[in-house]
Tab-separated table of C-alpha atoms and ligand atoms in Angstrom:
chain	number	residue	atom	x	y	z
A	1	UNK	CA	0.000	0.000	0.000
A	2	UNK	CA	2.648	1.998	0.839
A	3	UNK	CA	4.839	3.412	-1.894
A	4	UNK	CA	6.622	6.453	-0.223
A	5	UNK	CA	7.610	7.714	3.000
A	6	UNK	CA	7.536	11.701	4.522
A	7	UNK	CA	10.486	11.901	6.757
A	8	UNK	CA	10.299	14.611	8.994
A	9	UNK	CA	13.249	16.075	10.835
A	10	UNK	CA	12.608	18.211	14.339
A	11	UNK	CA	16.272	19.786	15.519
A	12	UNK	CA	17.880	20.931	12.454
A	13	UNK	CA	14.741	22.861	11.882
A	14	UNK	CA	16.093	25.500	14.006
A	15	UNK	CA	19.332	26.253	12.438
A	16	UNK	CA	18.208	29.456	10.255
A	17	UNK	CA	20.450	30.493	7.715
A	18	UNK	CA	21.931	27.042	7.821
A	19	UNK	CA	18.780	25.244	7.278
A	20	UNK	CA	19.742	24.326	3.733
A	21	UNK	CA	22.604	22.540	4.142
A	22	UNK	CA	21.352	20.638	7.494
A	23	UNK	CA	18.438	19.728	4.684
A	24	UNK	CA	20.647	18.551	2.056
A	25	UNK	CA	23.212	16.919	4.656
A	26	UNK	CA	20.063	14.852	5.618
A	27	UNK	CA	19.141	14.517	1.712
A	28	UNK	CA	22.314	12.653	0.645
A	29	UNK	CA	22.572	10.640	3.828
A	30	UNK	CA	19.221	9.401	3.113
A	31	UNK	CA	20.125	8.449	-0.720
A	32	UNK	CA	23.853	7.296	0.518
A	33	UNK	CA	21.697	4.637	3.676
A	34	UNK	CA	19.258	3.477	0.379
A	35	UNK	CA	21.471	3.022	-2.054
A	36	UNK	CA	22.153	-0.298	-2.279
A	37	UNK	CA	18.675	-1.107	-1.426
A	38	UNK	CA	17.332	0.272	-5.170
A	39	UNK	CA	16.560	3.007	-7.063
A	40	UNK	CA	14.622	5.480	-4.510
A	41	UNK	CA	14.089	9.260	-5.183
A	42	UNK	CA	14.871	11.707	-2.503
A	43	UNK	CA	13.538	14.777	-2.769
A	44	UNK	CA	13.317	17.879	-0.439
A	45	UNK	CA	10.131	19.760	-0.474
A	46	UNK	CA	9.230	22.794	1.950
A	47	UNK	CA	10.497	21.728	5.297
A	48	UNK	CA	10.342	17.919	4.626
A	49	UNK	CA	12.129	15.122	2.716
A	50	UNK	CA	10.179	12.696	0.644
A	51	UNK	CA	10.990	9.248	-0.559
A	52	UNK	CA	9.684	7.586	-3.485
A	53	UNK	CA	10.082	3.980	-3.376
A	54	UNK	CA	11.146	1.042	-5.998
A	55	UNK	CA	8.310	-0.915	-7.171
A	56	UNK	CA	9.596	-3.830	-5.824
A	57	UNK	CA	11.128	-2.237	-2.682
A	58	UNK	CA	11.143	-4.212	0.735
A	59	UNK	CA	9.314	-2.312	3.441
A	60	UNK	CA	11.372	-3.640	6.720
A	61	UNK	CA	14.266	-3.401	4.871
A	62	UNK	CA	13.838	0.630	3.769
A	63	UNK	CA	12.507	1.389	7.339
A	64	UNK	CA	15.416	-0.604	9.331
A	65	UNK	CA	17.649	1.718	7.124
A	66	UNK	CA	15.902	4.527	7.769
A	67	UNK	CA	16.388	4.080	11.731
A	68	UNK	CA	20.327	4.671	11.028
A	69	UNK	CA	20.020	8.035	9.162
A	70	UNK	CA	21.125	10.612	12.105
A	71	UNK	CA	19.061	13.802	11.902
A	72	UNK	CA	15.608	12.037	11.413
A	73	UNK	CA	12.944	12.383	13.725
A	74	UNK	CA	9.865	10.461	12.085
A	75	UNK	CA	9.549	7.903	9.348
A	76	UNK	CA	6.162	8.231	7.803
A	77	UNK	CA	5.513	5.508	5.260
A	78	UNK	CA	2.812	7.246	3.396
A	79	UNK	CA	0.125	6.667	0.803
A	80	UNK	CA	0.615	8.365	-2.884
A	81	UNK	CA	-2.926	9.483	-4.266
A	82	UNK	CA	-2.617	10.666	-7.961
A	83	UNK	CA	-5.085	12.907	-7.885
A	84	UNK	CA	-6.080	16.478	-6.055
A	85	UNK	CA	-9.796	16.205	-6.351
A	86	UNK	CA	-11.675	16.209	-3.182
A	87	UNK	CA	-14.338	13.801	-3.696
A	88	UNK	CA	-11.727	10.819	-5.820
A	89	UNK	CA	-9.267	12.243	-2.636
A	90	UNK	CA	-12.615	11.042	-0.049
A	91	UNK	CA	-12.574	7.939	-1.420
A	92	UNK	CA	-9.440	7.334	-1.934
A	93	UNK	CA	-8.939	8.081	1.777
A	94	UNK	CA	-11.665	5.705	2.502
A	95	UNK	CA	-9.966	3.129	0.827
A	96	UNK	CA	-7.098	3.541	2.818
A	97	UNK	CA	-8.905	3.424	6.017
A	98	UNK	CA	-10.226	0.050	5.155
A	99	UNK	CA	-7.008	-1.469	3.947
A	100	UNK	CA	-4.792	-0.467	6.552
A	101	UNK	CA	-7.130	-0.650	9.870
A	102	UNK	CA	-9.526	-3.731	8.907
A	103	UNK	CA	-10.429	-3.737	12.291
A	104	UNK	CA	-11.782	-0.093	12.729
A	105	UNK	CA	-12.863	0.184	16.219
A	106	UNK	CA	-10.621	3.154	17.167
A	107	UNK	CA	-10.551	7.073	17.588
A	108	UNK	CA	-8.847	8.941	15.040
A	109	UNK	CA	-8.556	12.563	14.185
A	110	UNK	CA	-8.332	14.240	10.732
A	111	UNK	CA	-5.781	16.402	10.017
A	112	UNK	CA	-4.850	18.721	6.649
A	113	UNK	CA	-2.577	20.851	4.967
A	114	UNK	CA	-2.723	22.058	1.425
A	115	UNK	CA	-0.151	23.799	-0.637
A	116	UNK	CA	-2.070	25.881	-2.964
A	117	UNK	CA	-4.096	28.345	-0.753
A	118	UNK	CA	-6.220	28.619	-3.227
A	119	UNK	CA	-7.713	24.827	-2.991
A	120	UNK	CA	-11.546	25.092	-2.974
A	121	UNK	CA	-10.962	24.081	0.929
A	122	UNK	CA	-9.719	25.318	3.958
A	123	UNK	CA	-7.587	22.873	6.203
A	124	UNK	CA	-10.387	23.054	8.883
A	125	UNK	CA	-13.201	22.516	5.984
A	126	UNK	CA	-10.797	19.587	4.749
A	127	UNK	CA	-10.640	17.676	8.250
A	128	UNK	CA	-14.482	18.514	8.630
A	129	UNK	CA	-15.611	17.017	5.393
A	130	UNK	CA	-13.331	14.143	5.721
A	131	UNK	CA	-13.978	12.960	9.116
A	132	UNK	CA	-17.643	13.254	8.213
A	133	UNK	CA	-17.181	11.162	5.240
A	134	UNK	CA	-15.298	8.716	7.172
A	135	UNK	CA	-17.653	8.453	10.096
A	136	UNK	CA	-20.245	7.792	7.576
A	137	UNK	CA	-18.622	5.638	6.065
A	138	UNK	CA	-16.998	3.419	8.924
A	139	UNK	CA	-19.705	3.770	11.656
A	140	UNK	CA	-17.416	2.076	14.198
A	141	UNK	CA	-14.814	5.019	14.099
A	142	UNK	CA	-15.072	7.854	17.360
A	143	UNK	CA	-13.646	11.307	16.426
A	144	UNK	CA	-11.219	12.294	19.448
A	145	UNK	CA	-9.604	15.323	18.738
A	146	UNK	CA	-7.520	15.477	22.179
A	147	UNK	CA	-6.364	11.851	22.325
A	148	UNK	CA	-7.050	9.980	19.354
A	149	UNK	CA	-5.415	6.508	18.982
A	150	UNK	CA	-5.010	7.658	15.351
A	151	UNK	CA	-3.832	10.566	13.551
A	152	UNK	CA	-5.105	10.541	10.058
A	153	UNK	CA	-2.980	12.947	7.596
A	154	UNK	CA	-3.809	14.027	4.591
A	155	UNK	CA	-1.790	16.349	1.841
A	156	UNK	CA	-2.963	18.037	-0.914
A	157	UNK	CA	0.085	19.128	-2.965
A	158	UNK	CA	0.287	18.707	-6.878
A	159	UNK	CA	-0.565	15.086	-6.117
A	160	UNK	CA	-2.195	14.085	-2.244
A	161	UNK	CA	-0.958	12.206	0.170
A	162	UNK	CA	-2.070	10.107	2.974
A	163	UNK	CA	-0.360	8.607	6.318
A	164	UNK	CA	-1.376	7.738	9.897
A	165	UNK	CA	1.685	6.040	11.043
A	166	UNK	CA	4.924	7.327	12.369
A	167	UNK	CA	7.676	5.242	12.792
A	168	UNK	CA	10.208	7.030	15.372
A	169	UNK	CA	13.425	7.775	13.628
A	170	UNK	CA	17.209	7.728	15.236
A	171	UNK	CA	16.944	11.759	15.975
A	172	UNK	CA	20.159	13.292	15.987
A	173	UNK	CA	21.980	15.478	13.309
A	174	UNK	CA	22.879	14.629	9.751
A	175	UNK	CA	26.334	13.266	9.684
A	176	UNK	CA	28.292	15.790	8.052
A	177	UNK	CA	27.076	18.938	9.212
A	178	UNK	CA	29.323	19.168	12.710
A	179	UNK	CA	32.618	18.706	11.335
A	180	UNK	CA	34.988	15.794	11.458
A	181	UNK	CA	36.687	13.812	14.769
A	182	UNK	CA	39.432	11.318	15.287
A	183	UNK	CA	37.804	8.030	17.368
A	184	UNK	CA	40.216	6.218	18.968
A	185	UNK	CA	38.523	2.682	17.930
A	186	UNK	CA	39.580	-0.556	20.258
A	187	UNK	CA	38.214	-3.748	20.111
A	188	UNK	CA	36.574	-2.885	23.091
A	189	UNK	CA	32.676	-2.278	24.065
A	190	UNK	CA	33.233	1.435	24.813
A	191	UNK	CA	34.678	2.928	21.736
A	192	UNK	CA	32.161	2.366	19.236
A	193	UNK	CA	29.497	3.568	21.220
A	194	UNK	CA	31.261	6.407	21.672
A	195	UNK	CA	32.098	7.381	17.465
A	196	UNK	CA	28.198	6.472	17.451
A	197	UNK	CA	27.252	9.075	19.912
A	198	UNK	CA	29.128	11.688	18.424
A	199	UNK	CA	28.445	10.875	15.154
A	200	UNK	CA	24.997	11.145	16.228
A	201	UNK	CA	25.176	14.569	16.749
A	202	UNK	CA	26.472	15.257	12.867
A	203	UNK	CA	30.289	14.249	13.531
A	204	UNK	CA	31.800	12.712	10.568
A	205	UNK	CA	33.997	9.677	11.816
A	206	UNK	CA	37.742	8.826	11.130
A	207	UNK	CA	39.385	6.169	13.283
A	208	UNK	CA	42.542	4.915	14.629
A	209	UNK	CA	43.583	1.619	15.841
A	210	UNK	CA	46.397	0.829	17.812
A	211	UNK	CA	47.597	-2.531	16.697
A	212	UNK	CA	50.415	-4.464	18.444
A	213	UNK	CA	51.697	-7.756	16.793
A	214	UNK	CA	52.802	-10.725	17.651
A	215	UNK	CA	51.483	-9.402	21.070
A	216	UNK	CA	47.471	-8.851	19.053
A	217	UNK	CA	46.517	-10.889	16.179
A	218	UNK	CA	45.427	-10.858	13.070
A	219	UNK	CA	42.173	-11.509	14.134
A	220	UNK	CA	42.044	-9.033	17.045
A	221	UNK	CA	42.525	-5.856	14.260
A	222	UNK	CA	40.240	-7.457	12.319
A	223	UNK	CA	38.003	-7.011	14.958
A	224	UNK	CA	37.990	-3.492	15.175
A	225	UNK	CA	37.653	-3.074	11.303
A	226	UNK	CA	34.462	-5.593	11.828
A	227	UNK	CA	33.435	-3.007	14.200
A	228	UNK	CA	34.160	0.169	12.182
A	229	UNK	CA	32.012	-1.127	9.565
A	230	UNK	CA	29.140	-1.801	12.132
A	231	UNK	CA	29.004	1.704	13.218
A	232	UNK	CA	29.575	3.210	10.037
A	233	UNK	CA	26.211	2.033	8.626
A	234	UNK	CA	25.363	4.921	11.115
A	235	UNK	CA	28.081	7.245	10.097
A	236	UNK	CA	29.204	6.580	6.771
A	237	UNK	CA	31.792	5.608	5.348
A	238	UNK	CA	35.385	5.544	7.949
A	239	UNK	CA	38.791	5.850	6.810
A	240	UNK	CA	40.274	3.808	9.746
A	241	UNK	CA	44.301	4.180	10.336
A	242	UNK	CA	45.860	0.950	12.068
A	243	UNK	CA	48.979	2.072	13.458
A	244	UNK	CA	51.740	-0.743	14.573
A	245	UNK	CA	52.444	0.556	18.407
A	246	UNK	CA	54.325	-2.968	19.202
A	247	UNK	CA	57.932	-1.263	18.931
A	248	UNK	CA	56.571	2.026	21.215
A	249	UNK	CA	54.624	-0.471	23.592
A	250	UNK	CA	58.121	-2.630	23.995
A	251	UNK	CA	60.285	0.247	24.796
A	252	UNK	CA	58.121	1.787	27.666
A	253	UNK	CA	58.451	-1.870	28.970
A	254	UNK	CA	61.708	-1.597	29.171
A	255	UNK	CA	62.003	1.792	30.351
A	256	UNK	CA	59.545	2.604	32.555
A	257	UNK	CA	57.763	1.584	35.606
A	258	UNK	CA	55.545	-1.226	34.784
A	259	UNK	CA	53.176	0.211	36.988
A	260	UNK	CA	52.703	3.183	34.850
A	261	UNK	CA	53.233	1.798	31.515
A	262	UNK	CA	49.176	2.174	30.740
A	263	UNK	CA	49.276	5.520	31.716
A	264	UNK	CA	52.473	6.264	29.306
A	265	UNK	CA	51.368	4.153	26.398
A	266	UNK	CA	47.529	5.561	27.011
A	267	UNK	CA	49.596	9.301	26.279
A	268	UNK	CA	51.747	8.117	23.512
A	269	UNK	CA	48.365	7.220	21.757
A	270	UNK	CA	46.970	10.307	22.093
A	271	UNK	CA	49.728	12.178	20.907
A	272	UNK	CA	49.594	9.483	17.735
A	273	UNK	CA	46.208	10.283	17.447
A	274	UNK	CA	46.278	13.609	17.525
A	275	UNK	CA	49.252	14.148	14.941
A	276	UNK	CA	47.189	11.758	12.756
A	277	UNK	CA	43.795	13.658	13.073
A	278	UNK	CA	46.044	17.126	12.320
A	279	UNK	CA	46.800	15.912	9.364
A	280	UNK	CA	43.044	14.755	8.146
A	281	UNK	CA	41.294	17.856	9.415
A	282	UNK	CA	39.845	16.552	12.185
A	283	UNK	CA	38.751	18.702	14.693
A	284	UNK	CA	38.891	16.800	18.023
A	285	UNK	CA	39.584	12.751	19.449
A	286	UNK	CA	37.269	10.689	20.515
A	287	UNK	CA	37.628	7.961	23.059
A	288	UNK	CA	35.564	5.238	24.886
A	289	UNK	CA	36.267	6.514	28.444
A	290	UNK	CA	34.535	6.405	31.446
A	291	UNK	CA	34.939	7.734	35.094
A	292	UNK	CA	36.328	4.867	37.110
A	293	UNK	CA	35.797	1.947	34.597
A	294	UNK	CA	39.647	1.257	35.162
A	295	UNK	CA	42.805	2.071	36.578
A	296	UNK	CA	43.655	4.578	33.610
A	297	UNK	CA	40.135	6.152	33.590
A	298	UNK	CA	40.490	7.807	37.369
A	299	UNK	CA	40.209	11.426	37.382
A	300	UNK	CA	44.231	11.055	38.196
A	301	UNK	CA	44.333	9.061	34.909
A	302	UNK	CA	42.550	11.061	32.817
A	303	UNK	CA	43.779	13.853	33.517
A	304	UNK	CA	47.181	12.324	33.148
A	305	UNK	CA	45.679	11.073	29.718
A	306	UNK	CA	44.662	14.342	28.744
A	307	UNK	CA	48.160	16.854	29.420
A	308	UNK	CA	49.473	15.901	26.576
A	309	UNK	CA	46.393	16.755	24.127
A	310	UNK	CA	46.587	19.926	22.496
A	311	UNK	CA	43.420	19.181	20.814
A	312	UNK	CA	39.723	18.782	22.095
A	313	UNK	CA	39.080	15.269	23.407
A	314	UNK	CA	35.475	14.427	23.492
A	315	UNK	CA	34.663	11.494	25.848
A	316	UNK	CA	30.725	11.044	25.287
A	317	UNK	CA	30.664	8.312	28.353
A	318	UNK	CA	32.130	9.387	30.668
A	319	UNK	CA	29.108	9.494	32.943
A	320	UNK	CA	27.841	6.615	31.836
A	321	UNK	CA	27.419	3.230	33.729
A	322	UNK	CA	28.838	0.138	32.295
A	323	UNK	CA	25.491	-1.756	31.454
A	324	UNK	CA	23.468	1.864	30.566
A	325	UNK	CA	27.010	1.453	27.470
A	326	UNK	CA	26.243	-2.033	26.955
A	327	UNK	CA	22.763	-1.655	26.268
A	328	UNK	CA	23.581	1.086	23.382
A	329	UNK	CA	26.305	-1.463	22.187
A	330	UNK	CA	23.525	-3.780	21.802
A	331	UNK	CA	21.284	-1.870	20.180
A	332	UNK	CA	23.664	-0.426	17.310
A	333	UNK	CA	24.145	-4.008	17.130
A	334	UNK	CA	28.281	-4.131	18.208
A	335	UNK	CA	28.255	-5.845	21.299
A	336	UNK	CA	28.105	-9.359	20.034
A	337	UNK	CA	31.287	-8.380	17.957
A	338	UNK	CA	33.049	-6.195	20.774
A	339	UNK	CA	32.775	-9.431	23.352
A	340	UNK	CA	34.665	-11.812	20.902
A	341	UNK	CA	38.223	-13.142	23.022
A	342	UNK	CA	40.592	-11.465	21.313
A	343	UNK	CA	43.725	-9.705	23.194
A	344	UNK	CA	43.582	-6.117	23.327
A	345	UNK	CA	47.164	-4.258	23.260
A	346	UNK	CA	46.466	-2.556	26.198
A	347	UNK	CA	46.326	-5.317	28.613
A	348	UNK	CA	48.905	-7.377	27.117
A	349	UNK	CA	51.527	-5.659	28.984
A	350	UNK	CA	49.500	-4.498	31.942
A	351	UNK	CA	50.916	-4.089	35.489
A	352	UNK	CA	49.614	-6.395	38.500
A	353	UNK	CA	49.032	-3.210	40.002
A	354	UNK	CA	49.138	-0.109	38.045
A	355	UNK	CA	48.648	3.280	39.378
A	356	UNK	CA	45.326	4.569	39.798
A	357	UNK	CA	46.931	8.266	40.912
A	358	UNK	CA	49.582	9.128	38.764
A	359	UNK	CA	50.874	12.231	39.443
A	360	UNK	CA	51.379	13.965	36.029
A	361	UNK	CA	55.085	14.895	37.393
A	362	UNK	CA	55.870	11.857	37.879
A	363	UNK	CA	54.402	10.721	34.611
A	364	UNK	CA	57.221	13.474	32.431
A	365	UNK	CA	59.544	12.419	35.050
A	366	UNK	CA	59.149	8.532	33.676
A	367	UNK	CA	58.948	9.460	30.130
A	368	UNK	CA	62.161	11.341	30.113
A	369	UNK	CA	63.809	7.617	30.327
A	370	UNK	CA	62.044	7.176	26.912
A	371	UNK	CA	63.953	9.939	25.103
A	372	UNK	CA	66.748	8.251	23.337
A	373	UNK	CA	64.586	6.850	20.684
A	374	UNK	CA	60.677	7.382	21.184
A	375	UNK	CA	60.460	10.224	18.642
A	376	UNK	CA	62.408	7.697	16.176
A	377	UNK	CA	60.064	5.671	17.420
A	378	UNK	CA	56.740	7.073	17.187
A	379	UNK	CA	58.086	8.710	13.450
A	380	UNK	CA	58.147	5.270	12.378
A	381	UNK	CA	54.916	3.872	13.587
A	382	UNK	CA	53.396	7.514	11.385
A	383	UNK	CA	55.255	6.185	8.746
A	384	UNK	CA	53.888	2.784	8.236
A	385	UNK	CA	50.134	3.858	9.021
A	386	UNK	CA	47.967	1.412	7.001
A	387	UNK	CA	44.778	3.217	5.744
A	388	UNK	CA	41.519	1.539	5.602
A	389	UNK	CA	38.499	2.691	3.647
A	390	UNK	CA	35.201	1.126	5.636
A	391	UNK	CA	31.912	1.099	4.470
B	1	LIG	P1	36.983	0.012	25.105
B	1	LIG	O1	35.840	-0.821	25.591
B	1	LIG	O2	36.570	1.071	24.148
B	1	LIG	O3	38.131	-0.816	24.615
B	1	LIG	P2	38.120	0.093	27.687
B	1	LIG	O4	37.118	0.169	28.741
B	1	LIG	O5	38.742	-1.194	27.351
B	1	LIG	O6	37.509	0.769	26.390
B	1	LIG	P3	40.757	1.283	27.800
B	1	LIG	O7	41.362	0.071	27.252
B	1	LIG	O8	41.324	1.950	29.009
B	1	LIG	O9	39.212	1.141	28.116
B	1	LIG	O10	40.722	2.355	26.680
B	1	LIG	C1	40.145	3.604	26.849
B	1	LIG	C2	39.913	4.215	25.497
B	1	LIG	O11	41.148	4.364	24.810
B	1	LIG	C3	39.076	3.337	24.590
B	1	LIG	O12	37.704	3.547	24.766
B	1	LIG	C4	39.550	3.767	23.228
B	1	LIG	O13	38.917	4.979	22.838
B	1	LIG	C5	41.021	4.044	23.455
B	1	LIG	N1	41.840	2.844	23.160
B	1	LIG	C6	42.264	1.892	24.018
B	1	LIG	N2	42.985	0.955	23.387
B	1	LIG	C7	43.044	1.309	22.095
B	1	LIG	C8	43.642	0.760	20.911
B	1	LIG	N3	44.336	-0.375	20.930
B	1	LIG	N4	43.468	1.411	19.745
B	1	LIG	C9	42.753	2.549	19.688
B	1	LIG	N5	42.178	3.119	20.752
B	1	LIG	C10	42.312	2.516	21.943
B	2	LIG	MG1	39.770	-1.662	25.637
């Protein structure tokens, strides 16, 4: 019944000026989440977004895409009616009553817009006339205006349309329209949740891995790119950098306190990071930390973490409880892949019992042992960056 959906979009409504491009953001992530799904036209029309669908288009299929476009509020799959006349537009309406709610014992209320103000109708004469009709014609129907179960739309544009369902989209902002950020992606349950709440809010997504071999496998940083490609069917396509740390992550061990070596490798990633997201234009890291999860995520440890970053480091969970994450991991659908055995290179070396207060002083103090070759070092791992395009 259903060959076209209304989407319509609530916070990027307000950006003035910059309405345009929030709309077209939203436009081309719409076509870019359908595209492999068919042949769909996207168009933008006053305020809203409509999508014409295939002829042989699968409905669960367009929706469930639909519920990973960031920056839409409601998915209305909506009936096409080619005409504008109001008594074929009645019926047709009828029609659609029957079809869709066989079992018609509910409340509704009629509601109307029409684009040419000249239409032989006013909206209120449209929703009177209608709801008459349709009482008349379905005795079983109640008119509730305050509370109705259902909200019957109808739009009279160069063509009319019809809808009474709204499907609740992802919300958000269209990726794209906030600039771009640097997540640092682990194998871990954290760290996609967090490049999916930022790229909620219209973040485009790079990523970088820190990969450590023999000491990880194969399979571990395959992981992770399993995992960028997860999230980016919410954020597009991610150009993920895998960066060999094993020759860094050996050298603190043999320099340093073991008890601090988290802290000092957690820094020399964020300075790796942060040279890497430089270069791409990215305006700010992202990482999968959270108050008190672990020894490196004190306050002590963070803000250990954090003196070396020149750059804004946004750190979307770090009020969040472990199982209110896990429950977002699970419903973006990466926490089967995130809980797979595979060694991460940050506990492969880690300390009995590492410091949960490092004192930043002491921190430069350790690091100074480290500077013989770490900027060889850490030149090196730049060097041999291996790029990889996810979609
Ligand atoms: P996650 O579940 O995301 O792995 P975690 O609870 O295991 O997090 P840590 O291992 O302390 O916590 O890592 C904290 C954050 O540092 C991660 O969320 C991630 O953003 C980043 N990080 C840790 N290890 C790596 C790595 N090997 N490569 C890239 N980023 C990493
Ligand atoms: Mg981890």
């Amino acid at each position: 019944m259903y060959k076209a959906f209304l989407i319509k979009y609530a916070e990027i409504g307000i950006k003035g000026n910059n309405r345009y491009l929030f709309e077209n953001a939203l436009r081309d992530q719409i076509k870019n989440a359908l595209k492999e799904l068919g042949n769909y036209l996207v168009t933008k029309e006053q305020g809203r977004i409509y999508i014409e669908c295939p002829e042989d288009y699968d409905y669960e299929e367009t929706v469930e895409a639909l519920k990973r476009v960031f920056g839409i509020a409601w998915i209305c799959p909506v009936m096409i009616i080619d005409t504008i006349d109001w008594e074929e537009l009645k019926t047709a309406v009828g029609n659609y009553v029957e079809e869709r709610y066989p079992d018609r014992n509910f409340t509704f209320k009629m509601e109307a817009k029409r684009a040419d103000k000249n239409y032989p109708l006013t909206t209120p004469e449209m929703c009177m006339d209608m709801g008459g009709y349709l009482l008349d014609r379905f005795p079983e129907l109640k008119v509730d205006v305050h509370n109705p179960l259902v909200r019957i739309m109808v739009e009279v544009r160069t063509r009319s349309y019809v809808y009474s369902e709204v499907i609740p989209g992802p919300g958000g902002m269209p990726v794209g329209t906030s600039g771009k950020a640097m997540l640092l992606l682990s194998g871990g349950i954290d760290s996609p949740v967090a490049g999916y709440m930022v790229a909620k809010r219209g973040v485009s997504i790079d990523a970088v891995y820190f990969h450590a071999p023999p000491y990880t496998s194969e399979r571990a940083k395959e992981k992770v790119v399993d995992l960028a490609k997860l999230i980016s069917r919410y954020t597009g396509p991610i150009k993920l950098h895998v960066i060999n740390f094993t020759d860094i992550q050996l050298y603190i061990y043999e320099k340093c306190p073991h008890e601090e070596l988290t802290i000092i490798m957690r820094r020399y990633m964020m300075r790796i990071a942060q040279t890497i997201a430089e270069e791409s234009g990215c305006l700010g890291l992202i990482t999968g930390e959270s108050i008190g999860q672990v020894a490196s995520q004190t306050l002590h440890s963070l803000s250990a973490t954090n003196e070396v970053c020149t750059m804004p480091v946004y750190r979307p969970l770090i009020a969040f409880d472990k199982q209110d994450i896990v429950n977002i991991s699970e419903k973006i659908n990466t926490y089967e892949t995130s809980i797979l055995p595979y060694e991460d290179c940050c506990t492969i070396f880690v300390a009995k019992h590492p410091v949960t207060k490092p004192s930043t002083k002491v921190i430069r103090h350790s690091e100074k042992l480290l500077e013989e070759k770490i900027e060889e070092l850490v030149k090196t791992a730049l060097e041999t960056d291996e790029v990889i395009m996810v979609k």
